[in-house]
PDB file of C-alpha atoms in Angstrom:
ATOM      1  CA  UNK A  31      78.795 105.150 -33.038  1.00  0.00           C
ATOM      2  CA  UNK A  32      80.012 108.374 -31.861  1.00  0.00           C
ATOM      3  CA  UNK A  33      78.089 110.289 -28.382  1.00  0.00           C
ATOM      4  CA  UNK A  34      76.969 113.003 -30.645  1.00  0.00           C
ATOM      5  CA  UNK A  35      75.283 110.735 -32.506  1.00  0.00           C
ATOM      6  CA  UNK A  36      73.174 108.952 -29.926  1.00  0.00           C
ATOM      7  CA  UNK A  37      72.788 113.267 -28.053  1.00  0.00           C
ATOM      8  CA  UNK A  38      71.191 113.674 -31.394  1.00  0.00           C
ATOM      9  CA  UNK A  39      68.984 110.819 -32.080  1.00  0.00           C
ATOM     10  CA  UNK A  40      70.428 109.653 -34.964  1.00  0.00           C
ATOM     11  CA  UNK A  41      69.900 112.066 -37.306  1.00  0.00           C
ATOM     12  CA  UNK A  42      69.140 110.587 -40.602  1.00  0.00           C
ATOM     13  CA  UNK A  43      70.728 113.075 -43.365  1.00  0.00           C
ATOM     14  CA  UNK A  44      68.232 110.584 -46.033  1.00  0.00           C
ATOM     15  CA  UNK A  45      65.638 109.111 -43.888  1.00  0.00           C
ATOM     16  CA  UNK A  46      67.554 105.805 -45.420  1.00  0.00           C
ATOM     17  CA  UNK A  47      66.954 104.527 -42.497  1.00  0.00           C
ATOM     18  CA  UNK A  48      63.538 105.180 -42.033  1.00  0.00           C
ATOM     19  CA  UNK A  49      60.990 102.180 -42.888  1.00  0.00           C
ATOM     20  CA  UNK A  50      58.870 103.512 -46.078  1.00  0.00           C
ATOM     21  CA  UNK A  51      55.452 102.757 -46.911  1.00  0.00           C
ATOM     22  CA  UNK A  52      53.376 101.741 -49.950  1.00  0.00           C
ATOM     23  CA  UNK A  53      49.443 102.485 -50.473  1.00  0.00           C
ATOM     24  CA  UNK A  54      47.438 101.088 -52.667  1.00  0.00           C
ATOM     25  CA  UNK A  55      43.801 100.802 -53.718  1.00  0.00           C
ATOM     26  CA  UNK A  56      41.068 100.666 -56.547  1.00  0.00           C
ATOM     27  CA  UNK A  57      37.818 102.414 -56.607  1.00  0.00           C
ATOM     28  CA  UNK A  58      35.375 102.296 -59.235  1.00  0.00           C
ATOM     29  CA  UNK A  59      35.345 105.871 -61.660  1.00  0.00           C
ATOM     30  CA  UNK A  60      32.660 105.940 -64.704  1.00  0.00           C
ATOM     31  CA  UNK A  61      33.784 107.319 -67.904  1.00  0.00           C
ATOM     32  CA  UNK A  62      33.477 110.777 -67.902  1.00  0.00           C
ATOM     33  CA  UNK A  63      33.384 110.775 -64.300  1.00  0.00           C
ATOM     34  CA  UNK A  64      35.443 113.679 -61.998  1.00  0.00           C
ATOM     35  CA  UNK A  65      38.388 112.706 -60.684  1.00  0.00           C
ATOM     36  CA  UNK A  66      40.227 115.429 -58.253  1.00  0.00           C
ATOM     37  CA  UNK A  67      43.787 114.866 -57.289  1.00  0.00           C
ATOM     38  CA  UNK A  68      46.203 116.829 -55.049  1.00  0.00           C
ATOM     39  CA  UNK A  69      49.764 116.323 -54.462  1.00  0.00           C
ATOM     40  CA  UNK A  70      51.881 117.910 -51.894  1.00  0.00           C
ATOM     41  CA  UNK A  71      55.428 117.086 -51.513  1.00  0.00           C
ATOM     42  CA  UNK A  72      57.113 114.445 -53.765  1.00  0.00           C
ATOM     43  CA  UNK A  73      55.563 113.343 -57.128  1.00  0.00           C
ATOM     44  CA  UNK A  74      52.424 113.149 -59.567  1.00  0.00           C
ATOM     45  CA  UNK A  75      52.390 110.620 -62.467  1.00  0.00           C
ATOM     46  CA  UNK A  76      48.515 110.191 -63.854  1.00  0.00           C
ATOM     47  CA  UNK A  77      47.561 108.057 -66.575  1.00  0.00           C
ATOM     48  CA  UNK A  78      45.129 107.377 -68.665  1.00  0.00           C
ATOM     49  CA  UNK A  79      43.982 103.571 -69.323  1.00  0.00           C
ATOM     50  CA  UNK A  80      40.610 102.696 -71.172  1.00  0.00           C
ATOM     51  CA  UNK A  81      39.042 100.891 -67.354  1.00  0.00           C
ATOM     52  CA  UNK A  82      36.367 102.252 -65.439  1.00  0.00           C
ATOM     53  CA  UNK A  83      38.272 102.042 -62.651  1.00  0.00           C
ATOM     54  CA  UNK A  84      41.227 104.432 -60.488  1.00  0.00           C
ATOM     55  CA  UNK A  85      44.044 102.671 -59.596  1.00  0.00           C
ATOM     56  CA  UNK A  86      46.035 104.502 -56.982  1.00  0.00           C
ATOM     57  CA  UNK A  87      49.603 103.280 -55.739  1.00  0.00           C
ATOM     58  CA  UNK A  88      51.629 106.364 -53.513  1.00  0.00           C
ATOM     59  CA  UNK A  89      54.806 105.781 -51.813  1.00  0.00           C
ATOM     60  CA  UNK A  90      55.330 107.503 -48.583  1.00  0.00           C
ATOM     61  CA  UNK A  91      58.729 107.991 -48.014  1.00  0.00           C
ATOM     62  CA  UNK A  92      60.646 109.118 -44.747  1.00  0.00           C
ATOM     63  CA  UNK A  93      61.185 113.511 -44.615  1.00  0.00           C
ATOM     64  CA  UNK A  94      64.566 114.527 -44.813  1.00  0.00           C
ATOM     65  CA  UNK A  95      67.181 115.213 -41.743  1.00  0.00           C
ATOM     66  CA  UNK A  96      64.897 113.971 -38.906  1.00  0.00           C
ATOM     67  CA  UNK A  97      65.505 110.806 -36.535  1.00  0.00           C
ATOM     68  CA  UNK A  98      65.324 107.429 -37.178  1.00  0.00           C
ATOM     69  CA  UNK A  99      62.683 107.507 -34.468  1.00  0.00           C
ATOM     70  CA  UNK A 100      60.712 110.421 -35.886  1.00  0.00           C
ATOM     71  CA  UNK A 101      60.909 109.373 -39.320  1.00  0.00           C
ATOM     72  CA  UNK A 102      59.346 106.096 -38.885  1.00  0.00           C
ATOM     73  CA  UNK A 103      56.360 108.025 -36.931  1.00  0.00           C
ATOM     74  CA  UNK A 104      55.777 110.429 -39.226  1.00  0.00           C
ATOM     75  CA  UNK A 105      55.323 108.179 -42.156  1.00  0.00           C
ATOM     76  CA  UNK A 106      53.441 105.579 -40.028  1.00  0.00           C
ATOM     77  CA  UNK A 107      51.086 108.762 -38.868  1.00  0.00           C
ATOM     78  CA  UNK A 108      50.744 109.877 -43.297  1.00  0.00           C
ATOM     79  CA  UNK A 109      47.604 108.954 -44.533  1.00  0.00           C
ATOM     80  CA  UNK A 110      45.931 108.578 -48.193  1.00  0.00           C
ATOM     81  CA  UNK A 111      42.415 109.923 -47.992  1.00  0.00           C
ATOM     82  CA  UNK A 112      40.511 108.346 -51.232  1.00  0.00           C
ATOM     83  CA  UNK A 113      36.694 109.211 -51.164  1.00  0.00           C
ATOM     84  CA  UNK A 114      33.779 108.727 -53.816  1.00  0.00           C
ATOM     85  CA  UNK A 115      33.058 106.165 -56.297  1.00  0.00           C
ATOM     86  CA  UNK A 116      31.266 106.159 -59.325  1.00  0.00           C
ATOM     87  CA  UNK A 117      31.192 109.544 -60.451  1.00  0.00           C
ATOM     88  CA  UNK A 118      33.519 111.190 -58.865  1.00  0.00           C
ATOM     89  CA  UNK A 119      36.684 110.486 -56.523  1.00  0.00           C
ATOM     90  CA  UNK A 120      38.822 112.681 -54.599  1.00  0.00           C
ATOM     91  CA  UNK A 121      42.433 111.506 -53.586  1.00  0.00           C
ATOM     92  CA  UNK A 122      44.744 114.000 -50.925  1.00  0.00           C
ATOM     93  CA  UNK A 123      47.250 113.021 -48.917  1.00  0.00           C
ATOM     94  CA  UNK A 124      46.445 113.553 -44.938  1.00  0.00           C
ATOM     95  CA  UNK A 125      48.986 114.593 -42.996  1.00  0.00           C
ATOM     96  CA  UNK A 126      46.757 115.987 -39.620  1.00  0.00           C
ATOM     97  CA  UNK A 127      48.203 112.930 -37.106  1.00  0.00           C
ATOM     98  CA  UNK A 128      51.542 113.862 -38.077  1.00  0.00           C
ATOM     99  CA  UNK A 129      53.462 114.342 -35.184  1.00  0.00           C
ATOM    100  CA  UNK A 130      55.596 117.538 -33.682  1.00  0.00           C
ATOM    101  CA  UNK A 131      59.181 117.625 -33.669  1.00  0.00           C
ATOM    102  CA  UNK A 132      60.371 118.877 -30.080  1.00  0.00           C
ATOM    103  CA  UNK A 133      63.563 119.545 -29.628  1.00  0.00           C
ATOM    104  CA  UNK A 134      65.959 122.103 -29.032  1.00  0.00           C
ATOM    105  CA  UNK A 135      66.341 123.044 -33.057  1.00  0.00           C
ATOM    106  CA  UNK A 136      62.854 122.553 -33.997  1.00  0.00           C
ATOM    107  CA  UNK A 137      60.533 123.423 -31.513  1.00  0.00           C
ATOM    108  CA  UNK A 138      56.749 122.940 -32.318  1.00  0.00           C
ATOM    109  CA  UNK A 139      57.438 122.391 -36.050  1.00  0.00           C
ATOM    110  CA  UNK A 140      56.782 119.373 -38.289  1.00  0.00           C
ATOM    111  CA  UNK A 141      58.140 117.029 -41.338  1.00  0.00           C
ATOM    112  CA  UNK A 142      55.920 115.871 -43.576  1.00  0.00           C
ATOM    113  CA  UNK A 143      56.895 112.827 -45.387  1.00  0.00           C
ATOM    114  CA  UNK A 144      57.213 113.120 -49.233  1.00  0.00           C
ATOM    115  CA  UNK A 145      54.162 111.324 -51.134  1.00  0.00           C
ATOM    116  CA  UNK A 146      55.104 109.642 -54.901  1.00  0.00           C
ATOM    117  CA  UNK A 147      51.949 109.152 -56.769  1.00  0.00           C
ATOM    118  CA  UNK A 148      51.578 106.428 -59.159  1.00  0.00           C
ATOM    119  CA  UNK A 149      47.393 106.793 -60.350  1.00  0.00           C
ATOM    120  CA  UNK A 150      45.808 105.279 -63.317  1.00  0.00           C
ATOM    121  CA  UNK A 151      42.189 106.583 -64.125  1.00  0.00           C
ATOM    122  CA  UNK A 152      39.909 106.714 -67.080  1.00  0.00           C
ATOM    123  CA  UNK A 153      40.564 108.588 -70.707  1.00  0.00           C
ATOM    124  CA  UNK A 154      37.404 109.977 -70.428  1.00  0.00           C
ATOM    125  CA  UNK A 155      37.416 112.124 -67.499  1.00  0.00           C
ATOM    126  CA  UNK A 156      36.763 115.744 -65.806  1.00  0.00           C
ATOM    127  CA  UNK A 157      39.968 116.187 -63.859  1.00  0.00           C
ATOM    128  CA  UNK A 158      41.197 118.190 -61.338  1.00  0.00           C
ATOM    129  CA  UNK A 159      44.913 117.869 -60.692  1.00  0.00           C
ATOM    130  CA  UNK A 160      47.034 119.556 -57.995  1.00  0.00           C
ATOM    131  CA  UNK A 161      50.792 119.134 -57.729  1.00  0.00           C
ATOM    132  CA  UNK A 162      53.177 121.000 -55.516  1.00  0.00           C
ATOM    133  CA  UNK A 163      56.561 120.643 -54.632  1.00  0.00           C
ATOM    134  CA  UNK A 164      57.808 118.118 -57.269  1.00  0.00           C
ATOM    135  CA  UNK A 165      57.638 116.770 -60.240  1.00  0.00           C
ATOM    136  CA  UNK A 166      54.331 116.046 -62.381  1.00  0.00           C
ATOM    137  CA  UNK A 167      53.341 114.003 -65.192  1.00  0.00           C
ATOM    138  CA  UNK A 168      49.944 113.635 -66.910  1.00  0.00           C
ATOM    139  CA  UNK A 169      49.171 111.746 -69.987  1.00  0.00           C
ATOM    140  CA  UNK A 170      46.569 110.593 -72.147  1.00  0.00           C
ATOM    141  CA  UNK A 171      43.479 112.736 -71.081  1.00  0.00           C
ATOM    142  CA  UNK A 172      40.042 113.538 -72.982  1.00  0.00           C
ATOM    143  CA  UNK A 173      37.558 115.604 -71.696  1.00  0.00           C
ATOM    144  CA  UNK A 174      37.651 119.075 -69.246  1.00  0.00           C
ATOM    145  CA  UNK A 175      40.960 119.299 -67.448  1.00  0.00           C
ATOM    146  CA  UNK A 176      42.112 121.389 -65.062  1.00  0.00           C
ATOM    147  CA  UNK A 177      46.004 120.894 -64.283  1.00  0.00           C
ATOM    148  CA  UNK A 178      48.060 123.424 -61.771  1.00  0.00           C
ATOM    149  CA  UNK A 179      51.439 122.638 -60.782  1.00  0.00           C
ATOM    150  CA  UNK A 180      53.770 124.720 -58.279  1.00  0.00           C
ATOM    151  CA  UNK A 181      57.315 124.164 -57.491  1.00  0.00           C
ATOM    152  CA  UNK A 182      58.179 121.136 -60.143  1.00  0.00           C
ATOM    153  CA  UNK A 183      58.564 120.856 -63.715  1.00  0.00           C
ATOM    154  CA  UNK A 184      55.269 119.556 -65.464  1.00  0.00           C
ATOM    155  CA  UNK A 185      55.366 117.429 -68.474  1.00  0.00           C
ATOM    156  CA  UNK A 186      52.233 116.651 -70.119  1.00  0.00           C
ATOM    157  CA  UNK A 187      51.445 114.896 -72.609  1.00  0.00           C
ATOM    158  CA  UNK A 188      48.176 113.764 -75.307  1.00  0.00           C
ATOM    159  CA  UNK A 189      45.393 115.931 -74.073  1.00  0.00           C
ATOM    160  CA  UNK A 190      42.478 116.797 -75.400  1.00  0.00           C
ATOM    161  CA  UNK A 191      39.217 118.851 -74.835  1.00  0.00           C
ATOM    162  CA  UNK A 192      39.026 121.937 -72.589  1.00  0.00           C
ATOM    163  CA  UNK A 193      42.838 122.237 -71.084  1.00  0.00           C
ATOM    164  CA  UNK A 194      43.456 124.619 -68.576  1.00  0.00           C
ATOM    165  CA  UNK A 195      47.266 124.410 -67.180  1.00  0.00           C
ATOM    166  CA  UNK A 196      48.760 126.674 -64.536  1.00  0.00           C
ATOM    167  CA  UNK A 197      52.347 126.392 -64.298  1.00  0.00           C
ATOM    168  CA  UNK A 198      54.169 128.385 -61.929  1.00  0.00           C
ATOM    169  CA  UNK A 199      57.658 127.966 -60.936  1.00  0.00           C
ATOM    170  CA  UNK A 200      58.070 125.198 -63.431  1.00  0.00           C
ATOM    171  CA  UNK A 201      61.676 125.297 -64.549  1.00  0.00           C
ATOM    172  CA  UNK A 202      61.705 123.657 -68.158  1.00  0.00           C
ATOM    173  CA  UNK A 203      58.262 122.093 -68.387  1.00  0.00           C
ATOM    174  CA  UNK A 204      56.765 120.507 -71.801  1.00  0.00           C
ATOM    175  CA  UNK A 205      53.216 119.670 -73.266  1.00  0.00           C
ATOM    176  CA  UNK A 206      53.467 117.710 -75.910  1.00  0.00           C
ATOM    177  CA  UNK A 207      50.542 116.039 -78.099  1.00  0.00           C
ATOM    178  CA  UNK A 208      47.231 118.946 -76.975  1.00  0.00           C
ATOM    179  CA  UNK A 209      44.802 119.768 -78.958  1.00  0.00           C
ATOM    180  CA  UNK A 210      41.253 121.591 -78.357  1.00  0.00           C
ATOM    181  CA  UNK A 211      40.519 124.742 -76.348  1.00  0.00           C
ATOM    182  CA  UNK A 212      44.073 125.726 -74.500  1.00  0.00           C
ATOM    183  CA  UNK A 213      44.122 128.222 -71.217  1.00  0.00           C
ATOM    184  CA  UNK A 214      47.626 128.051 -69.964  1.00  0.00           C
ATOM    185  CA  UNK A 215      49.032 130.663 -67.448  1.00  0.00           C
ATOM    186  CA  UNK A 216      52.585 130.074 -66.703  1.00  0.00           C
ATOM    187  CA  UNK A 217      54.981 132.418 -64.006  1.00  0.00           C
ATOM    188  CA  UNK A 218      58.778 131.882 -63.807  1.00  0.00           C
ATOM    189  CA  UNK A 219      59.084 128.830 -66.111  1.00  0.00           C
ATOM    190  CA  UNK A 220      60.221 128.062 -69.459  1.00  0.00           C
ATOM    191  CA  UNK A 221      57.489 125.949 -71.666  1.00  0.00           C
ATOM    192  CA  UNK A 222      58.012 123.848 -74.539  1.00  0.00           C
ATOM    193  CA  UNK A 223      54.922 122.846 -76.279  1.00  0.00           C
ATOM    194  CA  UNK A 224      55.369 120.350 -79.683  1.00  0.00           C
ATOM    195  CA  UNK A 225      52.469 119.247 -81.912  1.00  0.00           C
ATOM    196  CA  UNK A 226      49.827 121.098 -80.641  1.00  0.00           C
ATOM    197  CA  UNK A 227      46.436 121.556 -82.320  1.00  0.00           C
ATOM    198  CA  UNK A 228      44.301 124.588 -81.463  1.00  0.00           C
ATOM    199  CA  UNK A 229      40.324 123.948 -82.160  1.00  0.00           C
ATOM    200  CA  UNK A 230      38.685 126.806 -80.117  1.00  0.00           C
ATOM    201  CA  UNK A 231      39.249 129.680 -78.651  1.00  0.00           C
ATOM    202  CA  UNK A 232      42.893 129.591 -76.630  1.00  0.00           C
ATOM    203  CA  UNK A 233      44.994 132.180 -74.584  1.00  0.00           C
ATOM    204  CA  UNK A 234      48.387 131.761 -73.435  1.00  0.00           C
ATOM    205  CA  UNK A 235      50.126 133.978 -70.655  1.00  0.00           C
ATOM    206  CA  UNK A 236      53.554 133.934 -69.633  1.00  0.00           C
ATOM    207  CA  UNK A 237      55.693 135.887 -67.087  1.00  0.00           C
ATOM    208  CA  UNK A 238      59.297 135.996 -66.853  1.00  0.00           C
ATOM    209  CA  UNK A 239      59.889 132.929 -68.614  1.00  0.00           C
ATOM    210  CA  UNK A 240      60.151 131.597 -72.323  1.00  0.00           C
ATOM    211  CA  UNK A 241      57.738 129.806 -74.603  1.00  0.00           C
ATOM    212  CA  UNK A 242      58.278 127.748 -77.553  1.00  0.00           C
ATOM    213  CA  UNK A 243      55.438 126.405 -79.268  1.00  0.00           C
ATOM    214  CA  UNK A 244      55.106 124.162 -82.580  1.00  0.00           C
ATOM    215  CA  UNK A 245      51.897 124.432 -84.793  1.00  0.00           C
ATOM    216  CA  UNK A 246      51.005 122.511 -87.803  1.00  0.00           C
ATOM    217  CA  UNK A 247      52.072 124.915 -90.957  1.00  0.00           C
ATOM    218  CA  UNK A 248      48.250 124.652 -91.966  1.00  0.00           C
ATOM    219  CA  UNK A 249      47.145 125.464 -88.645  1.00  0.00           C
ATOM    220  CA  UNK A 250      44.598 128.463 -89.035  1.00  0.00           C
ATOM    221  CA  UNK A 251      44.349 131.090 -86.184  1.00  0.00           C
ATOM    222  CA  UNK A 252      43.807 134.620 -85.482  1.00  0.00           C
ATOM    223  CA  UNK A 253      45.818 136.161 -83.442  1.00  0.00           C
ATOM    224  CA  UNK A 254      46.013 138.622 -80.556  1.00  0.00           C
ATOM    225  CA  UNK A 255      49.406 139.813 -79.043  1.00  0.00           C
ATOM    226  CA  UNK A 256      49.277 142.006 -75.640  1.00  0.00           C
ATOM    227  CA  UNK A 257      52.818 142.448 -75.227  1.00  0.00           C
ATOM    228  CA  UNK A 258      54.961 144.369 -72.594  1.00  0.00           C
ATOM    229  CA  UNK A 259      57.896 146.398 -73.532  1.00  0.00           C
ATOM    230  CA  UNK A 260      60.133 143.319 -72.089  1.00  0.00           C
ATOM    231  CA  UNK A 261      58.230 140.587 -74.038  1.00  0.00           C
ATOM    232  CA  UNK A 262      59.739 139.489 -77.876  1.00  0.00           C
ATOM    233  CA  UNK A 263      57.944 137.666 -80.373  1.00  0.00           C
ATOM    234  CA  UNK A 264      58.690 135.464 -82.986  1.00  0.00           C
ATOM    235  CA  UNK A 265      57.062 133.674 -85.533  1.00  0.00           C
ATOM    236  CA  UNK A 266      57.560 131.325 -88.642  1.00  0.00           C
ATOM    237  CA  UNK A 267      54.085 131.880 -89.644  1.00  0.00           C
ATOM    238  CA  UNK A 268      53.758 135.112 -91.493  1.00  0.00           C
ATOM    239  CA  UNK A 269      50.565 137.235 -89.679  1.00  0.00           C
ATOM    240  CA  UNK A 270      48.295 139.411 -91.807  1.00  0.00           C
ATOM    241  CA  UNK A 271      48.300 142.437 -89.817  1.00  0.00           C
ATOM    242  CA  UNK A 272      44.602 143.462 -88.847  1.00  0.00           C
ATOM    243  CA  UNK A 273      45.415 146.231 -86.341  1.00  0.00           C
ATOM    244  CA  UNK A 274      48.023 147.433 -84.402  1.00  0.00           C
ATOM    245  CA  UNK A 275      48.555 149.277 -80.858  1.00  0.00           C
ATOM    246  CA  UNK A 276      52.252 149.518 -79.905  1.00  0.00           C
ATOM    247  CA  UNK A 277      53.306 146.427 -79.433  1.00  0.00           C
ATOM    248  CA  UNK A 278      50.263 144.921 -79.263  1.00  0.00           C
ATOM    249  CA  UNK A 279      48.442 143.959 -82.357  1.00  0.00           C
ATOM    250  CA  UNK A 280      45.901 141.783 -84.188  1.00  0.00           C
ATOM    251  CA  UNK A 281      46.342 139.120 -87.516  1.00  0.00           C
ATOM    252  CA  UNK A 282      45.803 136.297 -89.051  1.00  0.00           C
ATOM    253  CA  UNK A 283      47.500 132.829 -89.843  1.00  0.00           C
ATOM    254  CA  UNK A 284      46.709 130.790 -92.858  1.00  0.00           C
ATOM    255  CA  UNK A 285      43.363 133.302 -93.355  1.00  0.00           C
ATOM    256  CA  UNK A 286      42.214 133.282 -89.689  1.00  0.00           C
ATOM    257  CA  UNK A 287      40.639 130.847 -87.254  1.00  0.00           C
ATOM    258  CA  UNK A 288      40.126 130.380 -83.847  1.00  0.00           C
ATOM    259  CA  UNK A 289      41.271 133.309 -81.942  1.00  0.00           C
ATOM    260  CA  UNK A 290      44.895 132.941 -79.754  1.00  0.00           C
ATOM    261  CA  UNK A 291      45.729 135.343 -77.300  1.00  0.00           C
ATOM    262  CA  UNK A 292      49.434 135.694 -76.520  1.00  0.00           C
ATOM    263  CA  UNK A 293      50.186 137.471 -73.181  1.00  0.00           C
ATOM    264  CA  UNK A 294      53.798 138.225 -72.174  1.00  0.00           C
ATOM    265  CA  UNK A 295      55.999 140.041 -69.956  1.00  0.00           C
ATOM    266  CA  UNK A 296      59.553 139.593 -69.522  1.00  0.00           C
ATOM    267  CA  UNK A 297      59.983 136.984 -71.902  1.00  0.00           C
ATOM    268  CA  UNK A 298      60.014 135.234 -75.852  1.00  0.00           C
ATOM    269  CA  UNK A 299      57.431 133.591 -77.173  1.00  0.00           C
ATOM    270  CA  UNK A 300      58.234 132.107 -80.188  1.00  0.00           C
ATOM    271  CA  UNK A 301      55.604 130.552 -82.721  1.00  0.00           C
ATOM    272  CA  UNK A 302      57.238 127.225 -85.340  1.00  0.00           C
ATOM    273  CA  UNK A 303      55.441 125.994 -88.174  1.00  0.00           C
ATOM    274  CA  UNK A 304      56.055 122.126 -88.614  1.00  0.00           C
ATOM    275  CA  UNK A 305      55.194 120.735 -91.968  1.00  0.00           C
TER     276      UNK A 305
END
């Protein structure tokens, strides 16, 4: 082991060094129950399972390019904060009695461990699901969901009801399997959305990113483009043109149904009819 090494506390490039930790616990969650998540720093997989029950597993793993010595503090100091039971439970990571880095290159400033979330909860639920700085993945939901994701591609999949998705800086995220009412805003992310059923009312925004979506070829909708002058649209469906503004205009699919609202800037949306 060189002197530079020990001068600088053995800087661990990985944290491999660093001893990880594993949380885990159950809590009762009723059907239809609320169940609020937030994830910050590593990774979100939620799934459904028909129990009455939340089972929560997170790995905290060791930050990146700190010392042995701080690494193993900081994760020992990262807590899981899981409150409620019955009808509604709140999981966030904790990271208050994390401690200070003080040294000459990073004075007063901190590492927070990264969190991996492993939760299973019931189908039947009102959720409320935050994920930021990684990757997240959400399947098998009924009910009223709200999803936002930041910083980390999103893949969802076989949700129903009320879906609301924010998606913003999500690289190449998919939804595959929704159906119901669909609100999804996404910013700086290319979306992929296959088999999707719309039942009520949707709107769909995008911003300097692409969107790809597949509808059933009998899939009825009317629908309502606000496009800017950087936005293209496609479509395998042929529209029956109601009005038209522009670029922006109003039509119907198959003879008109629920109404979707397309808005775009700087990118393609694209509509496919699957037999």
């Amino acid at each position: 082991m060189t002197a530079a090494a020990v001068a600088c506390g053995l800087l661990l490039p990985l944290g491999a060094m660093a001893q990880n930790r594993v949380f885990e616990q159950t809590v009762q969650l009723d059907s239809g129950g609320r169940l609020s998540v937030e994830a910050n720093k590593g990774s979100l997989q939620l799934t459904a399972w028909d129990r009455e029950e939340v089972e929560i597993r997170a790995r905290i793993e060791a930050p990146q390019n700190v010392s042995a010595d701080y690494a193993r503090r900081a994760v020992e100091a990262t807590r899981i904060d899981v409150s409620g039971s019955g009808s509604s439970v709140r999981i966030e990571p904790d990271y208050s009695d994390v401690p200070y880095r003080e040294d000459r290159w990073n004075d007063n400033s901190r590492s927070i461990p990264f969190i991996h979330f492993e939760i299973s909860a019931p189908r039947q639920i009102r959720l409320v699901a935050e994920s930021d700085r990684g990757p997240a993945t959400i399947s098998g939901f009924e009910g009223d969901l709200d999803i936002e994701t930041d910083r980390g591609e999103a893949m969802l999949r076989d949700l129903s009801g009320r879906v609301q998705i924010v998606i913003d800086r999500g690289d190449s995220s998919r939804v595959e399997g929704l159906s119901g009412l669909i609100d999804l805003e996404a910013d700086r992310a290319d979306i992929t959305m296959r088999n999707v059923t719309i039942d009520d009312d949707s709107r769909i925004e995008i911003d300097r990113g692409d969107l790809e979506i597949d509808l059933s070829e009998n899939q009825a909708l009317t629908l309502i483009a606000d496009l800017s002058r950087r936005a293209e649209f496609e479509s395998d469906f042929p529209v029956t043109m109601q009005s038209m503004d522009g670029r922006d205009f109003r039509g119907t699919i198959n003879g008109g149904g629920p109404e979707l609202l397309i808005e775009s800037d700087r990118g393609r949306v694209r509509l496919r009819s699957i037999p």
